[in-house]
PDB file of C-alpha atoms in Angstrom:
ATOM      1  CA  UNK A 281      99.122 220.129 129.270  1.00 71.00           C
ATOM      2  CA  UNK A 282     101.261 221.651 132.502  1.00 85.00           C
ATOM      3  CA  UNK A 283     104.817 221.103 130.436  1.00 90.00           C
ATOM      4  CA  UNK A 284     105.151 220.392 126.629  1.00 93.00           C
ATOM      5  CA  UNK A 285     108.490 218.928 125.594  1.00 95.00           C
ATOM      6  CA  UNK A 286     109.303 219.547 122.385  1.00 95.00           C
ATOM      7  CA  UNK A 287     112.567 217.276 122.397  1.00 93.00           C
ATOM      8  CA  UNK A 288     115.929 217.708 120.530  1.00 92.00           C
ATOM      9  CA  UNK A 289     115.974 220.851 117.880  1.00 93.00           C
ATOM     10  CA  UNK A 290     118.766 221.806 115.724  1.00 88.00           C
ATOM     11  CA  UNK A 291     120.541 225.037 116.060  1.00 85.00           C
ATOM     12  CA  UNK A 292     118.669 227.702 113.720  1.00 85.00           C
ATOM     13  CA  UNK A 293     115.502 224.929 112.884  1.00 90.00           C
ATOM     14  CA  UNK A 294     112.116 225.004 114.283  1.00 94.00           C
ATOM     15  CA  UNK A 295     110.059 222.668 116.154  1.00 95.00           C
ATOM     16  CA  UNK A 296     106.595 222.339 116.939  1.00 94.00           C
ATOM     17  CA  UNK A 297     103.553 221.265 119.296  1.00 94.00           C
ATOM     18  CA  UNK A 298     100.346 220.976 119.493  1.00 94.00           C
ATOM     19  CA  UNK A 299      98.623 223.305 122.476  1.00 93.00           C
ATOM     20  CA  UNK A 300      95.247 222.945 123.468  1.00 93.00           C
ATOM     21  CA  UNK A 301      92.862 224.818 125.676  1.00 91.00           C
ATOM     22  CA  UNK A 302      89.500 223.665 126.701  1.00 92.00           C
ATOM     23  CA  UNK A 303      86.809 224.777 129.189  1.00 92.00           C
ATOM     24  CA  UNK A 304      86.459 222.399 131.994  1.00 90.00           C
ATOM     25  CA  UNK A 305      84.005 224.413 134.181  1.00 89.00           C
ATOM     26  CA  UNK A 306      80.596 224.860 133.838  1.00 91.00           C
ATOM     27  CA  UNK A 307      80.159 228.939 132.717  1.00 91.00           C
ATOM     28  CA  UNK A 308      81.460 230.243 129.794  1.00 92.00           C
ATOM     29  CA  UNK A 309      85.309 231.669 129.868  1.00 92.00           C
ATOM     30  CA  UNK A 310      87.003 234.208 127.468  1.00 94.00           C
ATOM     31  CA  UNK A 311      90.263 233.335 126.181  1.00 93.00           C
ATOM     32  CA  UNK A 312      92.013 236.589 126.014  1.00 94.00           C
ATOM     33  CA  UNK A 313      95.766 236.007 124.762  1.00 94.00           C
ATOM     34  CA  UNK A 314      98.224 233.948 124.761  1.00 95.00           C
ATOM     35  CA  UNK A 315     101.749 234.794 125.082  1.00 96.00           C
ATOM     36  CA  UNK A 316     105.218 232.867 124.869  1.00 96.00           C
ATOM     37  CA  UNK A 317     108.034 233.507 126.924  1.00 96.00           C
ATOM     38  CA  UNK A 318     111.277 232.490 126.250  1.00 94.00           C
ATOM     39  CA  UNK A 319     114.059 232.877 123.343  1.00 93.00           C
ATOM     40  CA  UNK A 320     112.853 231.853 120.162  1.00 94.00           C
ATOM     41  CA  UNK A 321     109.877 231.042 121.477  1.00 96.00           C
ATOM     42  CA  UNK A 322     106.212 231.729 120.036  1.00 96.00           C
ATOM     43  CA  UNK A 323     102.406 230.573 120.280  1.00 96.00           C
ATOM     44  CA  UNK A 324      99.617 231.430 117.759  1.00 94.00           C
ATOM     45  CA  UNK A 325      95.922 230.210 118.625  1.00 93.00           C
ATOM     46  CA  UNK A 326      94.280 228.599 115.379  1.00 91.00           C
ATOM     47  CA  UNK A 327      91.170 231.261 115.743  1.00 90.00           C
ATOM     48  CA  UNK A 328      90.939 234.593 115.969  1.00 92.00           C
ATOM     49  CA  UNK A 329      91.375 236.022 119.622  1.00 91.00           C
ATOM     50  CA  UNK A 330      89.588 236.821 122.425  1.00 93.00           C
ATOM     51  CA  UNK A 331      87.203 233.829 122.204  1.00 93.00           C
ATOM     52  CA  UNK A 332      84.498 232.668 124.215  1.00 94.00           C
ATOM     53  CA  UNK A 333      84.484 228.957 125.027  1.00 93.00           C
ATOM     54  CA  UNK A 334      81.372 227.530 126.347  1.00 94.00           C
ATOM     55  CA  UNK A 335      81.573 224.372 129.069  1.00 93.00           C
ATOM     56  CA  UNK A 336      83.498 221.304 127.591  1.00 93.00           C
ATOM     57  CA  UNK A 337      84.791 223.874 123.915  1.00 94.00           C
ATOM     58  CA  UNK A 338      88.206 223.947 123.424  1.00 93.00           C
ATOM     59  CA  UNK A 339      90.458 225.984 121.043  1.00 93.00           C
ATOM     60  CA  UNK A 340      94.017 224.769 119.297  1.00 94.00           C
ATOM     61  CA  UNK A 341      96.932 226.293 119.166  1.00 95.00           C
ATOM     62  CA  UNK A 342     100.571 226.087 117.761  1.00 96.00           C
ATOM     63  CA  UNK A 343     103.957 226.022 119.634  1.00 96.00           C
ATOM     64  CA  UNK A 344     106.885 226.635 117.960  1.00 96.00           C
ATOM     65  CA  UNK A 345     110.409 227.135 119.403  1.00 96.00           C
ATOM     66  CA  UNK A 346     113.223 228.263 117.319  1.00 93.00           C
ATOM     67  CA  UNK A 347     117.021 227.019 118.914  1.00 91.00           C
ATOM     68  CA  UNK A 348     119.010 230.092 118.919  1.00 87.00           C
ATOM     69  CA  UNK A 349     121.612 229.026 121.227  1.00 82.00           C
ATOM     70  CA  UNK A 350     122.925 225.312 122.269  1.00 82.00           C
ATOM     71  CA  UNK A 351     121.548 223.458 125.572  1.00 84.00           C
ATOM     72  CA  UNK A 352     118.799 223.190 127.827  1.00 90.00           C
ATOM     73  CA  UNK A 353     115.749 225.511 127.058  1.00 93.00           C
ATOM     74  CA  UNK A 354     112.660 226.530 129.510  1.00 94.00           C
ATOM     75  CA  UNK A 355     110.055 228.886 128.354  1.00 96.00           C
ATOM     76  CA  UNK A 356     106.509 228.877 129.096  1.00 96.00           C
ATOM     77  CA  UNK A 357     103.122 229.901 127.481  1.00 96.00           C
ATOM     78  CA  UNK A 358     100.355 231.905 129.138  1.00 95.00           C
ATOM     79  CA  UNK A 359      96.963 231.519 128.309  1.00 95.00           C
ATOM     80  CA  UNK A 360      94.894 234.511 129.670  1.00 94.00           C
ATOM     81  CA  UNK A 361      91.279 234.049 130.927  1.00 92.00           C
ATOM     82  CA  UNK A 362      88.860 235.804 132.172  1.00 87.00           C
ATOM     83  CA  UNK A 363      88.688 233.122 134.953  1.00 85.00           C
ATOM     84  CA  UNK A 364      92.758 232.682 135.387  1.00 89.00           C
ATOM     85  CA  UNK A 365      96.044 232.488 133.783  1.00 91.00           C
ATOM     86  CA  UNK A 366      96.990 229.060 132.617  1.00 92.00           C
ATOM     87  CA  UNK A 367     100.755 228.244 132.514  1.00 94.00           C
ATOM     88  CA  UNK A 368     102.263 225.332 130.069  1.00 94.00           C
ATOM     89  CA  UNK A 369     105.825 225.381 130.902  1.00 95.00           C
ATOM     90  CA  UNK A 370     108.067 224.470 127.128  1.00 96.00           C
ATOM     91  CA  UNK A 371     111.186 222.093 127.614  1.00 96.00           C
ATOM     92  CA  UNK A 372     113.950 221.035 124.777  1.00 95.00           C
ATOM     93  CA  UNK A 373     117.416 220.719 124.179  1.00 92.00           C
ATOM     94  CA  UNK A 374     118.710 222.878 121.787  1.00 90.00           C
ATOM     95  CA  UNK A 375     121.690 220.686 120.110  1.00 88.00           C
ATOM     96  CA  UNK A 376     124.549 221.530 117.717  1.00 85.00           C
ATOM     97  CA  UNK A 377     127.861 223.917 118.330  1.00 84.00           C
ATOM     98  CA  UNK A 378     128.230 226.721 120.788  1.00 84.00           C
ATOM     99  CA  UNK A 379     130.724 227.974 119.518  1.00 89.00           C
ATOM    100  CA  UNK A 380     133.171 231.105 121.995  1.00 91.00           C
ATOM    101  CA  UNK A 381     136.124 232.536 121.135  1.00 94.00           C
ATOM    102  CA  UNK A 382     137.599 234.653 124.222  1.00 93.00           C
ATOM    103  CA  UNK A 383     138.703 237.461 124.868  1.00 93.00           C
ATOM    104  CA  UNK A 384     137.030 239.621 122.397  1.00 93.00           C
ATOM    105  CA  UNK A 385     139.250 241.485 121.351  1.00 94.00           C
ATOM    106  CA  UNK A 386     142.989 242.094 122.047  1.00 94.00           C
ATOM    107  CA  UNK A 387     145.971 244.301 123.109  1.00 93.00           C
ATOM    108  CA  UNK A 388     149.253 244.411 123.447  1.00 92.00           C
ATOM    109  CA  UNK A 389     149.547 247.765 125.050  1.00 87.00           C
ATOM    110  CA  UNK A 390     152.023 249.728 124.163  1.00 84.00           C
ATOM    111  CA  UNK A 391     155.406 248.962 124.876  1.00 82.00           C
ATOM    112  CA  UNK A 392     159.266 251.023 125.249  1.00 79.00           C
ATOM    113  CA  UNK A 393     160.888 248.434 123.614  1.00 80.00           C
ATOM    114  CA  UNK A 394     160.487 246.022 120.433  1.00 81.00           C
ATOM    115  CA  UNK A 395     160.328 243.257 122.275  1.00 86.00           C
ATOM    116  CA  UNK A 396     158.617 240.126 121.059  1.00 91.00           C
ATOM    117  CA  UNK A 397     155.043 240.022 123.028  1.00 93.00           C
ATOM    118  CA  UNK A 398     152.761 237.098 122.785  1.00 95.00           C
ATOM    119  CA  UNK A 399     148.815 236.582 123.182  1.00 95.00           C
ATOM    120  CA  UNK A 400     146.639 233.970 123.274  1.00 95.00           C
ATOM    121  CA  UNK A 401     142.714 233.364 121.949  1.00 96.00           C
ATOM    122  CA  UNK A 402     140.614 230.695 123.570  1.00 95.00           C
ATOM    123  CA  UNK A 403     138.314 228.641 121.216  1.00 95.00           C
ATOM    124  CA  UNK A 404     135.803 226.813 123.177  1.00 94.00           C
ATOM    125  CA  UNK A 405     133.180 224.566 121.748  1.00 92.00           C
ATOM    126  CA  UNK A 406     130.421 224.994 124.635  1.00 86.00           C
ATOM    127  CA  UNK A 407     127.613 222.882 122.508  1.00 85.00           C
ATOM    128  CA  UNK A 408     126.799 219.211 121.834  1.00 84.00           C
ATOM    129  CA  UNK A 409     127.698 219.020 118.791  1.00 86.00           C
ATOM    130  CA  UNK A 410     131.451 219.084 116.902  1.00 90.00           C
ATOM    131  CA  UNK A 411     132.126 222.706 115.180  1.00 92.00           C
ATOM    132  CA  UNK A 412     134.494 222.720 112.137  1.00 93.00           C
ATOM    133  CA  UNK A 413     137.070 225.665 111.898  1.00 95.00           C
ATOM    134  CA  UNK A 414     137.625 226.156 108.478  1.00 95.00           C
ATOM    135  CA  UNK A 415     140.216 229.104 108.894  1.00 95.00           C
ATOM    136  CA  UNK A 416     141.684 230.745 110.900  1.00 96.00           C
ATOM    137  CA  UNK A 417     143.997 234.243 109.233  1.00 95.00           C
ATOM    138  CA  UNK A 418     144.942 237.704 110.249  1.00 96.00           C
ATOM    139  CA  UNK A 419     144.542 240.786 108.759  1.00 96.00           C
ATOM    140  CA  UNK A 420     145.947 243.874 108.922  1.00 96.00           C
ATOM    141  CA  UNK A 421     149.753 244.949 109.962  1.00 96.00           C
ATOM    142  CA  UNK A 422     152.566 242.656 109.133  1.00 94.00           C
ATOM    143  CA  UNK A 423     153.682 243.638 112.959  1.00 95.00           C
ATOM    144  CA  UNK A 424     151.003 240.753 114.029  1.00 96.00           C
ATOM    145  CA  UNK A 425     151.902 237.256 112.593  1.00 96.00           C
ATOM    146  CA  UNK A 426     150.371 233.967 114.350  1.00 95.00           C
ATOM    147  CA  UNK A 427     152.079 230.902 116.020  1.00 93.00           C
ATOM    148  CA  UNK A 428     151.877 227.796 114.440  1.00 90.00           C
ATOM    149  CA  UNK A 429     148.964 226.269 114.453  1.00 87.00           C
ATOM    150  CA  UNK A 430     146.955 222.930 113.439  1.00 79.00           C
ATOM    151  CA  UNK A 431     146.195 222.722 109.611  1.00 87.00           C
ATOM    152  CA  UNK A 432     143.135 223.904 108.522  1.00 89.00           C
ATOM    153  CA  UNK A 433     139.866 222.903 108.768  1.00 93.00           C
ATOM    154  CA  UNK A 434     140.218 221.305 111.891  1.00 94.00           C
ATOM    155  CA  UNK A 435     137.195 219.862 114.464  1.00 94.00           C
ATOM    156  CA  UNK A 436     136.721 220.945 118.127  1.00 94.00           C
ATOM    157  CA  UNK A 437     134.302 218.215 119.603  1.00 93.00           C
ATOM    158  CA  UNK A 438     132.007 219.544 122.520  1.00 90.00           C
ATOM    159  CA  UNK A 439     133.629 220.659 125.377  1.00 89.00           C
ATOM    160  CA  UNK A 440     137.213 220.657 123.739  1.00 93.00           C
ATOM    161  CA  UNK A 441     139.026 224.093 122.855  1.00 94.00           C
ATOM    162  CA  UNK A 442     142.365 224.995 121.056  1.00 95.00           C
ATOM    163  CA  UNK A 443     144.549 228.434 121.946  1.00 95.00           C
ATOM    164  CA  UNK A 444     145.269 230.749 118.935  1.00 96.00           C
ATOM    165  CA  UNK A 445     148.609 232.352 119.787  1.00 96.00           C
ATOM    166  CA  UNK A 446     149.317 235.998 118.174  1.00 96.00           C
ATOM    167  CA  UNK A 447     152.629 237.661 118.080  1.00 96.00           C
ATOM    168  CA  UNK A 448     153.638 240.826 118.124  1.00 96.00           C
ATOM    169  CA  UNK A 449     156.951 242.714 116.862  1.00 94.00           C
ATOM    170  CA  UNK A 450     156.995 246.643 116.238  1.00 91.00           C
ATOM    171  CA  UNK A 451     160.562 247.643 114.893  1.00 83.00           C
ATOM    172  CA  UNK A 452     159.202 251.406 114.464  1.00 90.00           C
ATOM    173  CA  UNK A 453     157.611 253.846 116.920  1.00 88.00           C
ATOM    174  CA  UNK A 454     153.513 253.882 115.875  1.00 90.00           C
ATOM    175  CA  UNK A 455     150.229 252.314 116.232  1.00 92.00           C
ATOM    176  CA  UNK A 456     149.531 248.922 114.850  1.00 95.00           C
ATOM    177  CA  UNK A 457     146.404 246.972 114.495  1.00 96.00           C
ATOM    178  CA  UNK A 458     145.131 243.912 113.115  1.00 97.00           C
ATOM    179  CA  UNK A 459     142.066 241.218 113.372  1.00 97.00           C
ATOM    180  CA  UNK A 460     141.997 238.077 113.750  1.00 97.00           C
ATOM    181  CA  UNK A 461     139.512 236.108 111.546  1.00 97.00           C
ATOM    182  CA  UNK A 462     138.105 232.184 112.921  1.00 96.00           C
ATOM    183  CA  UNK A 463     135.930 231.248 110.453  1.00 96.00           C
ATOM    184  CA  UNK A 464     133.363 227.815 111.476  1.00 94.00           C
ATOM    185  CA  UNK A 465     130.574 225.785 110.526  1.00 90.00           C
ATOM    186  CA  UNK A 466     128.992 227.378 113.654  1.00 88.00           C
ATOM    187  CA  UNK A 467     125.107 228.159 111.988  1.00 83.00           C
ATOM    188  CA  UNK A 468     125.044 230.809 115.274  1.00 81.00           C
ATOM    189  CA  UNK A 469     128.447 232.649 114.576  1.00 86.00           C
ATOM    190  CA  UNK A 470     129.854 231.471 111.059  1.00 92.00           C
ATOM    191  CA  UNK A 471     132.564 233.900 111.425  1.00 95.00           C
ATOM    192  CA  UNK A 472     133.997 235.792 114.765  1.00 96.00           C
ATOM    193  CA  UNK A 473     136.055 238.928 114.310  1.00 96.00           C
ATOM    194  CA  UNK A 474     138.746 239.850 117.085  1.00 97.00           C
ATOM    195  CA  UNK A 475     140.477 242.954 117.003  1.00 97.00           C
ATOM    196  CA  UNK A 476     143.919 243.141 118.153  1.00 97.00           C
ATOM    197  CA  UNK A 477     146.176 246.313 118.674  1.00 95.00           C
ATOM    198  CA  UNK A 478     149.546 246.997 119.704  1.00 94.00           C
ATOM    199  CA  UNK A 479     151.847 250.029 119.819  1.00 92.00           C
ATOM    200  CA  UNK A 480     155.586 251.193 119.998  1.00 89.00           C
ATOM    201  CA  UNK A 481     156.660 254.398 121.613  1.00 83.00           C
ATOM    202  CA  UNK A 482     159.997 256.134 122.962  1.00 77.00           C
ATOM    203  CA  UNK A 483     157.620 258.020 125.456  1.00 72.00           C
ATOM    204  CA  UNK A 484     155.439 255.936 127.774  1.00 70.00           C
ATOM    205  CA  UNK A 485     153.281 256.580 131.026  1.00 76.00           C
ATOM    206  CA  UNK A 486     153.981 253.875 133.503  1.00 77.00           C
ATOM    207  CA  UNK A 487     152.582 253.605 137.008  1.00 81.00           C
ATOM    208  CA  UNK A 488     153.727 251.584 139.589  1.00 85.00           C
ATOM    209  CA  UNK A 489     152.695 251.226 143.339  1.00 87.00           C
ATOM    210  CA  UNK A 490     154.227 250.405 146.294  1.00 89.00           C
ATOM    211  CA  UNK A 491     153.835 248.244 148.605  1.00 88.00           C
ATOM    212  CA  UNK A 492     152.882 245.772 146.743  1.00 83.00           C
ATOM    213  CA  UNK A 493     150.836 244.094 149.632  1.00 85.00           C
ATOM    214  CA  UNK A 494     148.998 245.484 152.523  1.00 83.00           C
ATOM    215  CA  UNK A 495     148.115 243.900 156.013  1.00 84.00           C
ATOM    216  CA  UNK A 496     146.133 245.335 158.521  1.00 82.00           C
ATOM    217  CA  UNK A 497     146.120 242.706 161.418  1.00 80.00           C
ATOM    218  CA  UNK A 498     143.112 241.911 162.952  1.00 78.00           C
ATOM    219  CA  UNK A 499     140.867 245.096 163.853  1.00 76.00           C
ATOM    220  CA  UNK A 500     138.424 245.486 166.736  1.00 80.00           C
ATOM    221  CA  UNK A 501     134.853 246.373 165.156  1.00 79.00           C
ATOM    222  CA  UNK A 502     134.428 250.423 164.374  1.00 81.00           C
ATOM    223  CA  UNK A 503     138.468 250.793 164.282  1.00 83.00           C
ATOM    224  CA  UNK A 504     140.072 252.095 161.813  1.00 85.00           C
ATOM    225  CA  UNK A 505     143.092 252.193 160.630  1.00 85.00           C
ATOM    226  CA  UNK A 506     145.089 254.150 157.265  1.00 88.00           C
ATOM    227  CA  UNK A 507     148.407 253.320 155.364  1.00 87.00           C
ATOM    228  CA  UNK A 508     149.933 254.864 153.144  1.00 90.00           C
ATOM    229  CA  UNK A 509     150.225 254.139 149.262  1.00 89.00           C
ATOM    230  CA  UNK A 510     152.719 255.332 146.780  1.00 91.00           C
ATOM    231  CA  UNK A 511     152.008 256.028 142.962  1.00 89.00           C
ATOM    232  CA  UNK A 512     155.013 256.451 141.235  1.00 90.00           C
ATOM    233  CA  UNK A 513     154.918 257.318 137.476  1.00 86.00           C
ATOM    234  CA  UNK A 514     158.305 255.028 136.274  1.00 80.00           C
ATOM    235  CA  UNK A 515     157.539 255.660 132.215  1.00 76.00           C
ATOM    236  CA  UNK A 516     158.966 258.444 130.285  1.00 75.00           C
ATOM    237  CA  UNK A 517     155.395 260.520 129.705  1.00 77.00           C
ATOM    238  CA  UNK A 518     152.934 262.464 131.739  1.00 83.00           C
ATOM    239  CA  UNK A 519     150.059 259.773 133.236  1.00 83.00           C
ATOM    240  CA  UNK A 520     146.470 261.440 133.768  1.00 81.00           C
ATOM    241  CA  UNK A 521     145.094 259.291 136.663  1.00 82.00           C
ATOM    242  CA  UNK A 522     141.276 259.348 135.824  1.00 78.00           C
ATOM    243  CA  UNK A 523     140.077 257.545 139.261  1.00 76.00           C
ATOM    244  CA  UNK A 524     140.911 254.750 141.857  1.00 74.00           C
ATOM    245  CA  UNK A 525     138.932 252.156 143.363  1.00 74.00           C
ATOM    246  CA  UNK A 526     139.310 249.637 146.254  1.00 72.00           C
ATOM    247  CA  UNK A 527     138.903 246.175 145.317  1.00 68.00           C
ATOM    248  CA  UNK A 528     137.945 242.824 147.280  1.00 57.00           C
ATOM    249  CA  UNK A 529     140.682 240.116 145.204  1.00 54.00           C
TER     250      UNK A 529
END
C-alpha cells in the first residue's frame, strides 16, 4: 500500500506490519532492496534479495517501527526495482513521556561577593503520557542546596512542567561544583544529570559597555554611518577579549 499506519506504539516497544510487493505488469521485474527511512524504523523482505517476480508474483515483507521518542512519526520504505522505486510512506504516534529538563547544565559565574544567587531548572513533560519524578537530589558541594520543593515522587501530566530552584552561597574564595540529579519513570531518559558550577573570587574580570543603546536614524541606501563603543573592564582582574560580534536582537 501507498501509506501503512501502524497506529499507537509505546515508548521503547515495537510494532509491526505487513508489506507486500507484487508485480502488476506484464514482464518480469527484479526486486533489488528495500530500505527504511526513518528513526527506529526497519523493513526485512521474507526471501532472500534481489528477486525476480514474474507478472501477477508477489513477495512479503515485515515493517517494524521502534518509538524512540514521543509524537507523531513519518518514515517511509523504498522498494527498489529494476522498473522503479516504490514508496510506502509509515505513519504512528509514538505515545508515553517526553520527558526535558532545561538548561543543561548550569552556572553561577563567578561572583566578588557571597551573595546568595539563585537558578532555576525547567522540567517539561513534552509527551502524551504522565512521567513520574521519583527524585530529585544534589550532589556535590554543600555551597549548592535546593529550594523547597514538592515531595517526592511527584507526576507531571503532558504538557505540564515544575521549576527546580538551586541556590548558591560561597563563604570562601574557590571553585564549587555540584549536579543536580532528576530521576523519572521516563523509559527514554530514566535519569538526567545537570551540572552546576559556581565560584568566589576577590579578583574578577568584569566588562561593561557603554551606551547601552544605539540609534542610527533612518539611513539613505549605501550610507553609512559609525559610533563609537566603549569597553570598560569594571572588575578587579585582567579580561582577555577573545572576539566580538554584531548581533540582530
Amino acid at each position: 500500500p501507498p501509506r501503512l499506519d501502524i497506529g499507537e506504539v509505546p515508548l521503547n516497544e515495537v510494532r509491526s506490519l505487513p508489506l507486500t510487493v507484487r508485480n502488476v505488469g506484464d514482464q518480469p521485474a527484479q526486486i533489488a532492496a528495500l530500505t527504511a527511512r526513518g528513526t527506529g524504523l526497519s523493513v526485512m523482505a521474507n526471501e532472500s534479495l534481489p528477486i525476480t517476480l514474474a507478472p501477477g508474483d508477489s513477495v512479503s515483507a515485515t515493517v517494524e517501527l521502534r518509538a524512540e521518542a514521543a509524537g507523531a512519526f513519518e518514515g517511509q520504505v523504498e522498494v527498489d526495482t529494476t522498473v522503479e522505486r516504490l514508496v510506502s510512506f509509515v505513519v504512528a504516534d509514538a505515545v508515553g513521556p517526553q520527558f526535558i529538563v532545561s538548561p543543561e547544565s548550569l552556572s553561577f559565574g563567578v561572583v566578588r561577593e557571597a551573595t546568595r544567587g539563585v537558578r532555576q531548572v525547567l522540567l517539561v513533560n513534552a509527551g502524551s503520557a504522565s512521567v513520574r519524578v521519583q527524585d530529585v537530589l544534589l550532589e556535590g558541594d554543600a555551597e549548592f542546596s535546593l529550594e523547597p520543593l514538592a515531595d517526592r515522587p511527584f507526576t507531571i501530566g503532558p504538557g505540564e512542567s515544575v521549576v527546580v530552584s538551586i541556590a548558591f552561597v560561597a563563604a570562601a574564595i574557590g571553585e564549587y561544583t555540584a549536579t543536580l540529579v532528576v530521576q523519572s519513570n521516563d523509559p527514554v531518559s530514566p535519569e538526567v544529570r545537570v551540572p552546576i558550577a559556581g565560584g568566589l573570587s576577590d579578583r574578577v574580570c568584569e566588562l561593561s559597555s557603554a551606551p547601552a543603546t544605539m540609534n542610527f536614524g533612518f539611513l539613505p541606501e549605501g550610507f553609512r554611518r559609525s559610533e563609537p563603543v566603549l569597553v570598560e573592564n569594571i572588575g578587579t582582574d585582567d579580561c582577555q577579549i577573545i572576539s566580538g560580534d554584531f548581533r540582530v536582537p
